[in-house]
Rosetta silent file (secondary structure, phi, psi, omega in degrees, C-alpha in Angstrom):
SEQUENCE: MLDDGTRMSAAQARRLACEAGIIPVVLGTASQPLDLGRAARLFTKAQRIALGLRDGGCTAKGCETTASGCHAHHDDPWSRGGLTDLTNGRLLCPNHHRLAHDPRYAMTVHADNKVTFARRT
SCORE:     score description
SCORE:     0.000 S_00000001
   1 L     0.000  136.641  178.876  -42.382 -171.051   -4.259 S_00000001
   2 L   -81.148  167.780 -179.610  -43.212 -167.623   -2.832 S_00000001
   3 L   -56.146  -32.902 -177.296  -43.460 -166.808    0.877 S_00000001
   4 L   -86.265    5.046  178.584  -47.267 -167.061    0.725 S_00000001
   5 L    92.891   -3.775  178.675  -47.109 -170.575   -0.795 S_00000001
   6 L   -69.275  134.893  177.897  -47.861 -169.499   -4.362 S_00000001
   7 L   -91.675  145.344  172.904  -46.033 -171.576   -6.953 S_00000001
   8 L  -131.820  153.836 -179.369  -44.349 -170.027   -9.957 S_00000001
   9 L   -74.001  164.856  176.926  -42.809 -171.645  -12.990 S_00000001
  10 H   -61.727  -37.797  179.357  -39.076 -171.745  -13.576 S_00000001
  11 H   -63.542  -41.012  178.065  -39.563 -169.311  -16.473 S_00000001
  12 H   -64.615  -43.502 -179.936  -41.346 -166.821  -14.186 S_00000001
  13 H   -64.365  -41.198  179.224  -38.622 -167.122  -11.536 S_00000001
  14 H   -64.322  -43.013  179.969  -35.909 -166.665  -14.171 S_00000001
  15 H   -64.078  -43.946  178.512  -37.649 -163.594  -15.633 S_00000001
  16 H   -62.530  -42.715  179.312  -38.056 -162.027  -12.165 S_00000001
  17 H   -64.417  -38.152  178.480  -34.410 -162.731  -11.309 S_00000001
  18 H   -66.241  -47.194 -179.463  -33.321 -161.187  -14.600 S_00000001
  19 H   -62.081  -30.151  179.094  -35.481 -158.077  -14.114 S_00000001
  20 L   -83.736   -3.797  179.222  -34.036 -157.689  -10.622 S_00000001
  21 L    79.641   15.376 -179.373  -30.505 -157.878  -12.019 S_00000001
  22 L   -78.210  -40.505  175.893  -29.722 -161.103  -10.164 S_00000001
  23 L  -129.460  149.961  177.788  -28.930 -163.063  -13.340 S_00000001
  24 L   -79.858  156.462  171.827  -28.207 -161.775  -16.856 S_00000001
  25 L   -77.628  120.875  179.095  -30.423 -162.505  -19.824 S_00000001
  26 L  -117.586  -42.786 -179.557  -28.511 -165.087  -21.838 S_00000001
  27 E  -128.902  152.159  175.547  -31.201 -167.066  -23.633 S_00000001
  28 L   -74.668 -177.379 -175.451  -34.812 -166.339  -24.518 S_00000001
  29 L   -61.734  -28.642  177.913  -37.728 -168.327  -23.119 S_00000001
  30 L  -104.951   28.425 -179.658  -37.231 -171.071  -25.716 S_00000001
  31 L    59.694   35.603  175.702  -33.441 -170.943  -25.293 S_00000001
  32 L   -74.194  139.147  175.609  -32.981 -168.716  -28.351 S_00000001
  33 E   -66.979  142.384 -178.650  -29.472 -167.270  -28.642 S_00000001
  34 L  -105.145   -7.278  174.635  -29.383 -163.536  -27.956 S_00000001
  35 L  -119.064  113.830 -173.583  -26.028 -162.759  -29.573 S_00000001
  36 L  -105.972   -6.816 -179.264  -26.076 -163.487  -33.295 S_00000001
  37 L    58.923 -129.066 -179.730  -22.870 -161.800  -34.458 S_00000001
  38 L   -97.658    5.627 -176.666  -22.918 -161.432  -38.242 S_00000001
  39 L   -67.539  -26.429 -178.886  -25.308 -164.373  -38.781 S_00000001
  40 L  -145.131  143.533 -179.742  -28.357 -162.086  -39.041 S_00000001
  41 L   -81.982  -44.132 -175.246  -28.867 -158.402  -39.814 S_00000001
  42 L   -90.804  145.875  176.091  -32.148 -157.811  -37.988 S_00000001
  43 L   -69.728  140.501  179.812  -32.679 -158.253  -34.254 S_00000001
  44 L   -81.077  169.107  176.650  -34.896 -161.208  -33.393 S_00000001
  45 H   -58.370  -43.333 -179.930  -38.036 -161.080  -31.265 S_00000001
  46 H   -61.836  -40.169  178.208  -36.101 -162.638  -28.362 S_00000001
  47 H   -66.367  -40.491  179.150  -33.396 -159.952  -28.674 S_00000001
  48 H   -63.233  -37.834  176.860  -36.023 -157.184  -28.771 S_00000001
  49 H   -64.016  -45.087  179.275  -37.562 -158.552  -25.573 S_00000001
  50 H   -63.082  -41.115  176.658  -34.128 -158.616  -23.914 S_00000001
  51 H   -62.991  -39.128  177.815  -33.431 -155.042  -25.108 S_00000001
  52 H   -62.821  -40.339  177.439  -36.817 -154.017  -23.694 S_00000001
  53 H   -65.334  -41.384 -178.310  -35.954 -155.543  -20.321 S_00000001
  54 H   -74.139  -51.041 -172.192  -32.578 -153.814  -20.298 S_00000001
  55 H   -85.938  -31.179  179.751  -33.456 -150.433  -21.801 S_00000001
  56 L    78.719  -10.694 -177.799  -37.071 -150.067  -20.679 S_00000001
  57 E   155.178 -160.694 -179.110  -37.870 -147.951  -23.743 S_00000001
  58 L   -58.688  134.027 -177.611  -36.204 -145.370  -25.943 S_00000001
  59 L   -89.052    5.558  175.575  -32.646 -144.734  -24.756 S_00000001
  60 E   -75.624  132.910 -179.389  -32.644 -141.070  -25.852 S_00000001
  61 L   -55.213  130.328  176.486  -32.406 -138.775  -22.809 S_00000001
  62 L    85.847  -10.518 -179.468  -35.809 -137.390  -21.917 S_00000001
  63 L   -83.935  136.688 -177.981  -37.788 -139.654  -24.265 S_00000001
  64 L  -112.053   17.412  178.637  -40.604 -141.597  -22.638 S_00000001
  65 L   -66.968  130.312 -179.185  -41.516 -143.924  -25.516 S_00000001
  66 E   -73.234  165.584 -177.506  -42.063 -147.447  -24.185 S_00000001
  67 H   -56.974  -36.906 -177.529  -40.203 -150.473  -25.515 S_00000001
  68 H   -66.301  -19.415  179.221  -43.187 -151.576  -27.600 S_00000001
  69 H   -99.341   12.125 -174.467  -43.000 -148.325  -29.574 S_00000001
  70 L  -110.877  160.831  172.379  -39.269 -148.573  -30.299 S_00000001
  71 E  -102.457  151.588  172.138  -36.990 -149.941  -33.001 S_00000001
  72 E   -86.658  127.806 -174.985  -33.881 -152.018  -32.282 S_00000001
  73 E  -120.348  138.976  173.671  -30.830 -150.053  -33.453 S_00000001
  74 E   -85.066  121.301  174.573  -27.215 -151.157  -34.060 S_00000001
  75 L   -63.329  -48.159  174.407  -24.760 -148.719  -32.408 S_00000001
  76 L   -97.562  109.650 -171.359  -22.027 -149.980  -34.743 S_00000001
  77 L   -53.155  138.011  178.711  -23.915 -150.292  -38.068 S_00000001
  78 H   -60.477  -37.047 -178.889  -24.382 -153.791  -39.416 S_00000001
  79 H   -64.420  -16.663  179.277  -23.530 -152.486  -42.902 S_00000001
  80 H  -112.274   24.404  176.433  -20.071 -151.579  -41.568 S_00000001
  81 L    95.996    3.435  179.750  -19.371 -154.889  -39.840 S_00000001
  82 L   -66.501  153.803 -177.524  -21.374 -154.338  -36.648 S_00000001
  83 L   -94.906  150.997  174.358  -22.752 -157.347  -34.805 S_00000001
  84 L   -93.438   70.886 -179.268  -26.380 -158.178  -34.094 S_00000001
  85 L  -124.720  158.027 -179.890  -25.664 -158.609  -30.379 S_00000001
  86 H   -61.034  -35.135 -178.789  -27.264 -157.081  -27.310 S_00000001
  87 H   -69.603  -18.415  179.042  -24.091 -155.152  -26.506 S_00000001
  88 H  -105.141    6.792 -177.458  -24.291 -153.470  -29.932 S_00000001
  89 E  -116.488  157.861  174.723  -28.040 -152.815  -29.762 S_00000001
  90 E  -155.772  159.273  175.248  -30.305 -150.258  -28.173 S_00000001
  91 E   -93.107  135.083  174.635  -33.945 -149.238  -28.367 S_00000001
  92 E  -136.796  138.944  174.854  -34.818 -145.957  -30.067 S_00000001
  93 L   -67.088  163.466 -178.465  -38.241 -144.535  -30.850 S_00000001
  94 H   -54.068  -40.311 -179.920  -38.890 -143.894  -34.565 S_00000001
  95 H   -63.723  -48.289 -179.576  -38.005 -140.191  -34.245 S_00000001
  96 H   -71.636  -29.054  177.118  -34.675 -140.817  -32.483 S_00000001
  97 H   -66.389  -39.040  175.964  -33.922 -143.761  -34.779 S_00000001
  98 H   -61.576  -42.433  178.948  -34.203 -141.398  -37.780 S_00000001
  99 H   -63.481  -37.739 -179.360  -31.771 -139.002  -36.076 S_00000001
 100 H   -61.889  -28.489 -179.009  -29.327 -141.862  -35.410 S_00000001
 101 L  -101.215    1.549 -179.357  -29.157 -142.521  -39.167 S_00000001
 102 L   -90.272  116.883 -177.026  -29.162 -138.866  -40.221 S_00000001
 103 L   -63.980  -12.359  178.568  -25.597 -137.760  -41.086 S_00000001
 104 L   -77.795   -9.976 -177.381  -26.515 -134.210  -40.019 S_00000001
 105 E  -120.332  143.595  174.129  -26.679 -135.386  -36.371 S_00000001
 106 E  -104.238  133.816  178.294  -24.046 -136.806  -34.036 S_00000001
 107 E  -104.099  129.129  177.658  -25.177 -139.334  -31.433 S_00000001
 108 E  -113.193  126.548  176.624  -23.358 -139.408  -28.087 S_00000001
 109 E   -94.042  126.179 -178.336  -23.677 -142.444  -25.803 S_00000001
 110 L   -96.825  169.150 -176.352  -23.399 -141.501  -22.107 S_00000001
 111 L   -57.548  -29.645 -179.615  -22.241 -143.603  -19.149 S_00000001
 112 L   -86.195   11.223 -178.466  -25.857 -144.438  -18.229 S_00000001
 113 L    71.071    6.769  174.155  -26.394 -145.889  -21.764 S_00000001
 114 L   -83.997  156.114 -179.243  -28.654 -142.948  -22.651 S_00000001
 115 E  -123.148  153.469  172.381  -27.976 -141.051  -25.861 S_00000001
 116 E  -128.942  157.735 -179.893  -28.221 -137.437  -26.957 S_00000001
 117 E  -123.091  138.409  177.302  -28.219 -135.973  -30.447 S_00000001
 118 E  -134.800  136.845  178.487  -26.579 -132.749  -31.599 S_00000001
 119 E   -68.541  130.545  178.769  -26.724 -131.182  -35.022 S_00000001
 120 L   -70.560  146.089  178.522  -23.306 -131.240  -36.672 S_00000001
 121 L  -110.246    0.000    0.000  -21.907 -127.835  -37.651 S_00000001
């Protein structure tokens, strides 16, 4: 219950606490697992929502594409044994996602979880 007497559901309270960084996102709204390991190649809807809450949008420095316009990307490629887990995922807009898979570009992950791309020489 809020200070003004308004009631909220447990799901609303959990989402607010997660967005405020009070509790981590562990399960989706229907208790879907958010770390799938090698069980699935593609990120699920629940994982994309969690990535959206964490990343807020494209993780490329300077990009302002919102989460709804982004793709879920594996930092460690699934084809090379990478896991379909939140810790191995990030949101990238279509343009930056193409660069992430282009061998002509190197992607650097910075301490703030933002990425930059530089053309390889």
